[in-house]
Amino acid sequence: MSLLRALLVWTVIALLGALAAQLLMSGDPGYVLVRRGGVDYTTTVINAIAMLLGAMVVVWLVITLLLLPFRSWGRYRETKAQSRIGEGLDALHQGHYARAEKLLAQSADENPHYEPAARIAATQAAIGRGDGAGARTHLDKFGERHPATRAIALAELALLDERPIDALTALDAPAAQPLPPRGLALRADAWAMTGHAAEAYGLLGALRRQNALPEAQLELREIRWAAASLHEAADANVLAERWEALPKHIRTETPVVLAYADRAVALGWHDAALKSLETALDARWDERVAARYASLEVGDPAHRQSRMERWLNAHPSSPGVMLGLARLHLMQRDWPNARDYLQRAIDQGAGSEAWVQLGDGYAADGDDRNARLCYANALRAARNEPVVALAPSPVAQRDDLIEPDTRDAHGLPYVHGEAPSHPTDRF
C-alpha cells in the first residue's frame, strides 16, 4: 500500500509540474536543443520538463522495486522481533524463564532498537532460573553499547549476590557517567552495604532532585542511613559532627536517637547519650527509647529517677520506665519498692527481663523458691508460654498467722495461741 501511495504522489507531482509549466509558458513554449552523436533533438521546454519528471518517476519506481525485497525482509524481521519481545516479556511475567530468555535474546540479536530492553529482560529471566553466569553472558553481549544500562544491570546483579564493591565498580565506569536516577539509587545502596552509610546519606539530595525513588522510600532510607552513619562514627568528634548535621526532625526518630545514644555510651560520652534520649522522649514518647534510657546505668541516679518518675506520671503504663525505676531502687537496696515496680511492669507485659530482675531480687532477699519460679517464668515468657503464679513469701506467711484480735494495746502481736485476757498481763 505504501508503494502505491508513493507512486500516486509522484504522478500527481508530475502532472502538477507539467500543468504549471503549461500555464507559465503558454505564450512562449520555449525551445530545447539536445545534440548527441551528430543528431539534434529538439522540443519545447514544457515537454522537456514533463519528460524529466517522467524519467525521475521511472527511476524512483525501478529503485523502489529493486529495494522492495530487502525492505520487506527488514519489516518482517522487525515485526518478528516485536512479536518475540512481547511474548518474551509476557513469559517473564508468568515465570516461564527459560522460554522468556530464549525469545528475548533472539529479539535483542535481531533488532538493535530493542536490544537494551530485550537483553536486560533476558538477564532477569536468567536470574529467575538461578543462572548467574548466563545473566552475566547476556550483559557481556552489550560490548561498549549502552554503557549506563549495562552498568545498572551489573550493579543489580552484584547487589543480589551481596557484592557491593563490584556494584560500585560497575557504576563508576567512566562511560556510564553521568548515572541516571536508577544508577544513583543503586550506588547509595551499595555504599550503605559496604559500611559507608555517610556516603549513602550524602546522595539523598541528588536522589530527591532526580525523583529516583518514591518519597516514602527515601524517608525510610534517610532514617536508616542516618542511624548507620552514627553507628559507624570512629570517634566522638565525628559522632558530634554527624549528629549536628542531621535535621532536627530526624534526630527525634527512634532508630536515629538510639544509634546516637549507643555510640555515645560506647565512646564514653554518657551525658550526651542521656540528653539525646531525654530530648527525644520530651518531643515524642516512644517505649523503645524509654526502655533504653531506663537500661543505662550512667549519669546521676537522682536526676534519672526524677526524670523517670515524671514520665511515669504522664505514661503510667510504661513497662520500660517501671523497669528503670526498679533498677534504681535495687541499687539503693530498696527491695519492697523495686518489687512493686517489677510486678507492675510484668502486668504491663515487660516479659522475661522483668522476671529475671524479680528473681534476682528474691534471691538477694533469701526467697529461693520464688527466685527459681521467677527464672522459670522468664524462660516461659521468652517462649510465649503461660507463667506460674509466685508462692506467698515467708514474710507474708508469718503475717497470715497473726490474727486481728491477738495484738496488744500497743499494736504488738502475741505469740499465736497465747494471748492474755488483759493487755497488762504481758508485763
Short mmCIF file of C-alpha atoms in Angstrom, two decimals:
data_model
loop_
_atom_site.label_atom_id
_atom_site.label_comp_id
_atom_site.label_asym_id
_atom_site.label_seq_id
_atom_site.Cartn_x
_atom_site.Cartn_y
_atom_site.Cartn_z
CA MET A 1 0.00 0.00 0.00
CA SER A 2 2.84 2.44 0.75
CA LEU A 3 4.39 1.83 -2.70
CA LEU A 4 1.14 2.62 -4.50
CA ARG A 5 0.64 5.69 -2.35
CA ALA A 6 4.13 6.97 -3.17
CA LEU A 7 3.63 6.28 -6.88
CA LEU A 8 0.38 8.20 -6.82
CA VAL A 9 2.05 11.13 -5.07
CA TRP A 10 4.83 11.27 -7.66
CA THR A 11 2.33 11.09 -10.52
CA VAL A 12 0.33 13.95 -9.06
CA ILE A 13 3.51 15.98 -8.61
CA ALA A 14 4.50 15.35 -12.24
CA LEU A 15 1.07 16.38 -13.53
CA LEU A 16 1.02 19.49 -11.39
CA GLY A 17 4.51 20.39 -12.59
CA ALA A 18 3.52 19.96 -16.24
CA LEU A 19 0.35 21.98 -15.71
CA ALA A 20 2.27 24.76 -14.02
CA ALA A 21 4.80 24.85 -16.85
CA GLN A 22 1.97 24.91 -19.42
CA LEU A 23 0.37 27.88 -17.71
CA LEU A 24 3.62 29.78 -17.27
CA MET A 25 4.84 29.21 -20.81
CA SER A 26 1.59 29.29 -22.74
CA GLY A 27 2.64 32.38 -24.67
CA ASP A 28 6.18 31.18 -25.43
CA PRO A 29 6.63 27.38 -25.11
CA GLY A 30 10.40 27.74 -25.31
CA TYR A 31 12.91 25.74 -27.29
CA VAL A 32 15.24 22.96 -26.16
CA LEU A 33 18.02 21.54 -28.33
CA VAL A 34 19.97 18.44 -27.39
CA ARG A 35 22.77 17.35 -29.72
CA ARG A 36 24.33 13.95 -29.28
CA GLY A 37 26.42 11.95 -31.75
CA GLY A 38 25.71 14.40 -34.56
CA VAL A 39 21.98 14.09 -34.11
CA ASP A 40 19.87 17.01 -32.92
CA TYR A 41 16.87 16.53 -30.66
CA THR A 42 14.54 19.50 -30.32
CA THR A 43 11.43 20.02 -28.20
CA THR A 44 9.67 22.62 -26.15
CA VAL A 45 10.55 23.47 -22.56
CA ILE A 46 7.23 22.09 -21.35
CA ASN A 47 7.82 18.75 -22.98
CA ALA A 48 11.38 18.64 -21.65
CA ILE A 49 10.16 19.23 -18.08
CA ALA A 50 7.46 16.60 -18.46
CA MET A 51 9.97 14.07 -19.80
CA LEU A 52 12.40 14.88 -16.97
CA LEU A 53 9.72 14.37 -14.32
CA GLY A 54 8.61 11.18 -16.01
CA ALA A 55 12.18 9.92 -16.07
CA MET A 56 12.54 10.68 -12.38
CA VAL A 57 9.37 8.76 -11.59
CA VAL A 58 10.59 5.80 -13.61
CA VAL A 59 13.99 5.82 -11.90
CA TRP A 60 12.34 6.05 -8.48
CA LEU A 61 9.99 3.22 -9.38
CA VAL A 62 12.84 1.00 -10.54
CA ILE A 63 14.89 1.67 -7.41
CA THR A 64 11.88 1.05 -5.22
CA LEU A 65 11.14 -2.23 -6.90
CA LEU A 66 14.76 -3.32 -6.57
CA LEU A 67 14.83 -2.49 -2.87
CA LEU A 68 11.38 -3.86 -2.18
CA PRO A 69 12.53 -7.42 -1.20
CA PHE A 70 15.13 -6.05 1.19
CA ARG A 71 12.63 -3.66 2.76
CA SER A 72 10.06 -6.39 3.07
CA TRP A 73 12.63 -8.65 4.72
CA GLY A 74 13.59 -5.88 7.16
CA ARG A 75 9.95 -5.23 8.03
CA TYR A 76 9.46 -8.94 8.56
CA ARG A 77 12.45 -9.11 10.92
CA GLU A 78 11.25 -6.06 12.85
CA THR A 79 7.75 -7.49 13.17
CA LYS A 80 9.22 -10.79 14.30
CA ALA A 81 11.42 -9.04 16.85
CA GLN A 82 8.44 -7.09 18.17
CA SER A 83 6.44 -10.29 18.47
CA ARG A 84 9.29 -12.06 20.28
CA ILE A 85 9.93 -9.28 22.78
CA GLY A 86 6.22 -9.08 23.54
CA GLU A 87 5.91 -12.84 24.03
CA GLY A 88 9.17 -12.89 25.99
CA LEU A 89 8.06 -10.19 28.40
CA ASP A 90 4.76 -11.97 28.93
CA ALA A 91 6.57 -15.26 29.57
CA LEU A 92 8.90 -13.49 32.02
CA HIS A 93 5.91 -12.09 33.88
CA GLN A 94 4.33 -15.54 34.08
CA GLY A 95 7.55 -17.19 35.30
CA HIS A 96 8.40 -19.18 32.17
CA TYR A 97 12.01 -18.09 32.49
CA ALA A 98 13.69 -20.44 30.00
CA ARG A 99 11.23 -19.60 27.21
CA ALA A 100 11.36 -15.90 28.04
CA GLU A 101 15.16 -15.86 27.97
CA LYS A 102 15.25 -17.54 24.56
CA LEU A 103 12.68 -15.20 22.98
CA LEU A 104 14.20 -12.05 24.45
CA ALA A 105 17.74 -12.99 23.43
CA GLN A 106 16.56 -13.61 19.83
CA SER A 107 14.76 -10.27 19.80
CA ALA A 108 17.90 -8.47 21.03
CA ASP A 109 20.02 -10.10 18.32
CA GLU A 110 17.56 -9.37 15.52
CA ASN A 111 16.84 -5.70 16.10
CA PRO A 112 19.30 -3.23 17.67
CA HIS A 113 16.46 -0.86 18.57
CA TYR A 114 15.09 -3.39 21.03
CA GLU A 115 18.45 -4.58 22.31
CA PRO A 116 18.61 -2.67 25.64
CA ALA A 117 15.17 -3.67 26.85
CA ALA A 118 15.31 -7.20 25.44
CA ARG A 119 18.78 -8.01 26.77
CA ILE A 120 18.03 -6.65 30.25
CA ALA A 121 14.81 -8.67 30.35
CA ALA A 122 16.75 -11.77 29.22
CA THR A 123 19.18 -11.13 32.09
CA GLN A 124 16.27 -11.02 34.54
CA ALA A 125 14.96 -14.30 33.10
CA ALA A 126 18.36 -15.92 33.63
CA ILE A 127 18.42 -14.66 37.22
CA GLY A 128 14.92 -16.00 37.69
CA ARG A 129 16.05 -19.51 36.88
CA GLY A 130 19.16 -19.15 39.04
CA ASP A 131 21.74 -18.86 36.26
CA GLY A 132 24.05 -16.05 37.32
CA ALA A 133 26.67 -16.94 34.69
CA GLY A 134 24.02 -16.82 31.97
CA ALA A 135 22.85 -13.43 33.18
CA ARG A 136 26.42 -12.11 33.02
CA THR A 137 26.77 -13.53 29.49
CA HIS A 138 23.73 -11.54 28.32
CA LEU A 139 25.22 -8.36 29.74
CA ASP A 140 28.62 -9.01 28.16
CA LYS A 141 26.95 -9.06 24.75
CA PHE A 142 26.33 -5.34 25.11
CA GLY A 143 30.01 -4.71 24.46
CA GLU A 144 30.57 -0.98 24.52
CA ARG A 145 26.98 -0.22 23.62
CA HIS A 146 24.54 1.25 26.15
CA PRO A 147 27.11 1.63 28.98
CA ALA A 148 24.72 3.12 31.55
CA THR A 149 22.14 0.36 31.03
CA ARG A 150 24.84 -2.30 31.31
CA ALA A 151 26.33 -0.71 34.45
CA ILE A 152 22.95 -0.63 36.21
CA ALA A 153 22.26 -4.25 35.34
CA LEU A 154 25.71 -5.35 36.55
CA ALA A 155 25.21 -3.43 39.81
CA GLU A 156 21.82 -5.04 40.40
CA LEU A 157 23.33 -8.46 39.77
CA ALA A 158 26.21 -7.74 42.17
CA LEU A 159 23.92 -6.45 44.93
CA LEU A 160 21.74 -9.52 44.51
CA ASP A 161 24.83 -11.62 45.26
CA GLU A 162 25.79 -9.26 48.14
CA ARG A 163 28.86 -7.93 46.33
CA PRO A 164 28.55 -4.16 46.91
CA ILE A 165 32.18 -3.45 45.93
CA ASP A 166 31.59 -4.98 42.49
CA ALA A 167 28.41 -2.94 42.20
CA LEU A 168 30.31 0.28 42.89
CA THR A 169 33.00 -0.71 40.39
CA ALA A 170 30.39 -1.22 37.68
CA LEU A 171 28.62 2.06 38.45
CA ASP A 172 31.88 4.03 38.48
CA ALA A 173 32.68 3.12 34.85
CA PRO A 174 33.57 6.39 33.04
CA ALA A 175 31.39 5.54 30.03
CA ALA A 176 28.32 5.21 32.28
CA GLN A 177 28.61 8.77 33.64
CA PRO A 178 26.51 10.68 34.46
CA LEU A 179 24.47 7.98 36.11
CA PRO A 180 20.70 8.00 35.59
CA PRO A 181 18.40 8.04 38.65
CA ARG A 182 18.33 4.24 38.98
CA GLY A 183 22.12 4.15 38.98
CA LEU A 184 22.32 6.76 41.76
CA ALA A 185 19.90 4.76 43.91
CA LEU A 186 21.97 1.60 43.44
CA ARG A 187 25.18 3.46 44.26
CA ALA A 188 23.70 4.73 47.51
CA ASP A 189 22.52 1.24 48.47
CA ALA A 190 25.94 -0.18 47.66
CA TRP A 191 27.69 2.44 49.80
CA ALA A 192 25.40 1.61 52.72
CA MET A 193 26.13 -2.11 52.34
CA THR A 194 29.88 -1.51 52.44
CA GLY A 195 29.67 0.22 55.82
CA HIS A 196 29.87 3.76 54.43
CA ALA A 197 26.39 4.97 55.30
CA ALA A 198 27.60 8.58 55.49
CA GLU A 199 28.35 8.50 51.73
CA ALA A 200 24.93 6.99 51.08
CA TYR A 201 23.29 9.69 53.21
CA GLY A 202 25.15 12.33 51.20
CA LEU A 203 23.43 11.16 47.99
CA LEU A 204 19.92 11.81 49.34
CA GLY A 205 19.80 15.30 47.86
CA ALA A 206 20.60 14.06 44.35
CA LEU A 207 18.12 11.20 44.73
CA ARG A 208 15.37 13.63 45.66
CA ARG A 209 16.18 16.05 42.83
CA GLN A 210 16.02 13.26 40.24
CA ASN A 211 12.98 11.53 41.80
CA ALA A 212 14.99 8.31 41.85
CA LEU A 213 12.72 6.72 44.47
CA PRO A 214 9.28 7.43 45.94
CA GLU A 215 9.38 9.89 48.80
CA ALA A 216 8.21 7.26 51.28
CA GLN A 217 11.19 5.04 50.42
CA LEU A 218 13.58 7.99 50.59
CA GLU A 219 12.33 8.83 54.09
CA LEU A 220 12.93 5.26 55.24
CA ARG A 221 16.40 5.26 53.73
CA GLU A 222 17.17 8.63 55.31
CA ILE A 223 16.40 7.29 58.78
CA ARG A 224 18.24 4.00 58.20
CA TRP A 225 21.34 5.63 56.71
CA ALA A 226 21.43 8.33 59.38
CA ALA A 227 21.35 5.70 62.14
CA ALA A 228 24.00 3.60 60.40
CA SER A 229 26.29 6.59 59.89
CA LEU A 230 26.12 7.34 63.63
CA HIS A 231 26.95 3.72 64.46
CA GLU A 232 29.97 3.96 62.13
CA ALA A 233 31.41 7.11 63.75
CA ALA A 234 35.05 6.43 64.59
CA ASP A 235 35.33 8.93 67.46
CA ALA A 236 33.35 11.45 69.46
CA ASN A 237 34.21 14.36 67.15
CA VAL A 238 32.90 12.54 64.08
CA LEU A 239 29.82 11.47 66.03
CA ALA A 240 29.09 15.04 67.12
CA GLU A 241 29.65 16.38 63.61
CA ARG A 242 27.26 13.90 62.03
CA TRP A 243 24.68 14.38 64.76
CA GLU A 244 24.66 18.15 64.39
CA ALA A 245 24.39 17.85 60.60
CA LEU A 246 21.13 15.90 60.83
CA PRO A 247 17.82 17.77 60.51
CA LYS A 248 16.03 18.28 63.81
CA HIS A 249 13.09 16.05 62.86
CA ILE A 250 15.48 13.19 62.06
CA ARG A 251 17.19 13.49 65.47
CA THR A 252 13.94 12.50 67.19
CA GLU A 253 13.40 9.36 65.10
CA THR A 254 13.71 6.26 67.27
CA PRO A 255 16.40 4.35 65.29
CA VAL A 256 18.50 7.51 64.96
CA VAL A 257 18.39 8.57 68.60
CA LEU A 258 19.05 5.00 69.76
CA ALA A 259 22.04 4.74 67.43
CA TYR A 260 23.44 8.03 68.71
CA ALA A 261 22.93 7.06 72.34
CA ASP A 262 24.52 3.63 71.90
CA ARG A 263 27.55 5.05 70.11
CA ALA A 264 27.90 7.90 72.61
CA VAL A 265 27.87 5.44 75.52
CA ALA A 266 30.42 3.24 73.74
CA LEU A 267 32.69 6.28 73.33
CA GLY A 268 32.25 7.30 76.98
CA TRP A 269 30.07 10.29 76.17
CA HIS A 270 27.42 9.49 78.81
CA ASP A 271 25.91 12.92 79.34
CA ALA A 272 25.34 13.38 75.62
CA ALA A 273 23.64 10.00 75.39
CA LEU A 274 21.28 10.76 78.27
CA LYS A 275 20.48 14.23 76.95
CA SER A 276 19.64 12.94 73.48
CA LEU A 277 17.27 10.33 74.90
CA GLU A 278 15.62 12.84 77.21
CA THR A 279 15.12 15.33 74.37
CA ALA A 280 13.62 12.65 72.14
CA LEU A 281 11.22 11.47 74.86
CA ASP A 282 10.15 15.02 75.68
CA ALA A 283 9.43 15.64 71.99
CA ARG A 284 7.68 12.33 71.26
CA TRP A 285 7.08 9.40 73.56
CA ASP A 286 8.45 6.07 72.40
CA GLU A 287 8.60 2.96 74.57
CA ARG A 288 11.84 1.70 72.99
CA VAL A 289 13.60 4.98 73.75
CA ALA A 290 12.22 4.91 77.28
CA ALA A 291 13.43 1.34 77.78
CA ARG A 292 16.89 2.27 76.50
CA TYR A 293 17.06 5.27 78.85
CA ALA A 294 15.97 3.10 81.76
CA SER A 295 18.58 0.46 80.98
CA LEU A 296 21.51 2.89 81.13
CA GLU A 297 23.49 2.82 84.34
CA VAL A 298 25.29 6.12 83.82
CA GLY A 299 24.76 9.66 84.99
CA ASP A 300 23.31 10.97 88.23
CA PRO A 301 20.87 8.38 89.72
CA ALA A 302 18.81 11.06 91.45
CA HIS A 303 18.38 13.01 88.21
CA ARG A 304 17.42 9.86 86.29
CA GLN A 305 14.95 8.81 89.00
CA SER A 306 13.31 12.24 88.96
CA ARG A 307 13.01 12.12 85.19
CA MET A 308 11.53 8.62 85.12
CA GLU A 309 9.05 9.35 87.91
CA ARG A 310 7.81 12.37 85.96
CA TRP A 311 7.49 10.28 82.78
CA LEU A 312 5.68 7.52 84.68
CA ASN A 313 3.10 10.04 85.89
CA ALA A 314 2.48 11.03 82.28
CA HIS A 315 2.64 7.44 80.96
CA PRO A 316 1.56 5.17 83.82
CA SER A 317 1.54 2.02 81.70
CA SER A 318 5.17 2.24 80.54
CA PRO A 319 6.96 -1.03 81.41
CA GLY A 320 10.34 0.39 80.40
CA VAL A 321 10.17 3.23 82.91
CA MET A 322 8.98 0.84 85.61
CA LEU A 323 11.96 -1.41 84.98
CA GLY A 324 14.29 1.58 85.16
CA LEU A 325 12.86 2.69 88.46
CA ALA A 326 13.08 -0.86 89.77
CA ARG A 327 16.79 -0.96 88.87
CA LEU A 328 17.40 2.30 90.72
CA HIS A 329 15.60 1.03 93.82
CA LEU A 330 17.56 -2.21 93.68
CA MET A 331 20.76 -0.19 93.54
CA GLN A 332 19.56 1.60 96.70
CA ARG A 333 18.69 -1.79 98.31
CA ASP A 334 15.05 -0.76 98.43
CA TRP A 335 13.59 -4.19 97.67
CA PRO A 336 9.90 -3.51 98.50
CA ASN A 337 9.62 -0.59 96.07
CA ALA A 338 11.70 -2.40 93.46
CA ARG A 339 9.43 -5.44 93.75
CA ASP A 340 6.36 -3.26 93.36
CA TYR A 341 7.69 -1.66 90.17
CA LEU A 342 8.72 -5.04 88.77
CA GLN A 343 5.32 -6.57 89.39
CA ARG A 344 3.65 -3.57 87.77
CA ALA A 345 5.99 -3.88 84.78
CA ILE A 346 5.14 -7.57 84.44
CA ASP A 347 1.44 -6.71 84.48
CA GLN A 348 2.11 -4.31 81.61
CA GLY A 349 3.86 -7.00 79.56
CA ALA A 350 7.51 -6.34 80.41
CA GLY A 351 8.32 -10.01 79.79
CA SER A 352 11.38 -12.08 80.62
CA GLU A 353 13.67 -9.17 81.55
CA ALA A 354 11.38 -8.15 84.41
CA TRP A 355 11.11 -11.75 85.59
CA VAL A 356 14.90 -12.06 85.71
CA GLN A 357 15.22 -8.89 87.77
CA LEU A 358 12.44 -10.04 90.06
CA GLY A 359 14.24 -13.38 90.51
CA ASP A 360 17.47 -11.59 91.36
CA GLY A 361 15.64 -9.54 93.95
CA TYR A 362 14.02 -12.57 95.57
CA ALA A 363 17.36 -14.39 95.59
CA ALA A 364 19.03 -11.44 97.34
CA ASP A 365 16.15 -11.38 99.82
CA GLY A 366 16.67 -15.06 100.65
CA ASP A 367 13.46 -16.32 98.99
CA ASP A 368 14.99 -19.06 96.84
CA ARG A 369 11.68 -20.68 95.97
CA ASN A 370 10.21 -17.57 94.36
CA ALA A 371 13.58 -16.77 92.78
CA ARG A 372 13.51 -20.13 90.98
CA LEU A 373 9.90 -19.55 89.92
CA CYS A 374 10.85 -16.12 88.53
CA TYR A 375 13.72 -17.54 86.49
CA ALA A 376 11.45 -20.30 85.18
CA ASN A 377 8.82 -17.69 84.28
CA ALA A 378 11.47 -15.71 82.42
CA LEU A 379 12.03 -18.73 80.16
CA ARG A 380 8.29 -19.25 79.78
CA ALA A 381 7.75 -15.60 78.87
CA ALA A 382 10.53 -15.78 76.27
CA ARG A 383 8.74 -18.78 74.72
CA ASN A 384 5.31 -17.11 74.93
CA GLU A 385 4.15 -19.78 77.39
CA PRO A 386 1.86 -19.18 80.39
CA VAL A 387 3.71 -18.14 83.55
CA VAL A 388 3.26 -19.69 87.00
CA ALA A 389 1.99 -17.65 89.96
CA LEU A 390 4.51 -17.00 92.69
CA ALA A 391 4.20 -18.59 96.14
CA PRO A 392 3.48 -16.34 99.15
CA SER A 393 6.71 -15.07 100.64
CA PRO A 394 7.76 -16.22 104.14
CA VAL A 395 7.08 -12.76 105.47
CA ALA A 396 3.56 -12.84 104.09
CA GLN A 397 3.02 -16.31 105.58
CA ARG A 398 4.11 -15.08 109.02
CA ASP A 399 1.72 -12.15 108.75
CA ASP A 400 -1.13 -14.53 107.93
CA LEU A 401 -0.56 -16.32 111.27
CA ILE A 402 -1.25 -13.10 113.19
CA GLU A 403 -4.95 -12.76 113.90
CA PRO A 404 -6.51 -9.29 114.16
CA ASP A 405 -7.53 -9.75 117.79
CA THR A 406 -4.16 -11.01 119.03
CA ARG A 407 -2.42 -7.67 119.29
CA ASP A 408 -1.96 -5.76 122.48
CA ALA A 409 -2.84 -2.17 123.19
CA HIS A 410 0.45 -1.08 121.68
CA GLY A 411 -0.22 -2.91 118.43
CA LEU A 412 2.36 -5.62 119.09
CA PRO A 413 1.32 -9.21 118.27
CA TYR A 414 1.26 -12.01 120.85
CA VAL A 415 2.67 -15.40 120.16
CA HIS A 416 -0.02 -17.33 118.28
CA GLY A 417 -2.47 -19.03 120.67
CA GLU A 418 -1.10 -17.42 123.85
CA ALA A 419 -2.91 -14.12 124.06
CA PRO A 420 -3.60 -12.97 127.68
CA SER A 421 -7.02 -11.86 128.74
CA HIS A 422 -5.78 -8.36 129.55
CA PRO A 423 -3.01 -6.31 127.92
CA THR A 424 -1.32 -5.64 131.23
CA ASP A 425 -0.78 -9.35 131.81
CA ARG A 426 2.25 -9.13 129.43
CA PHE A 427 4.15 -7.04 131.96
#
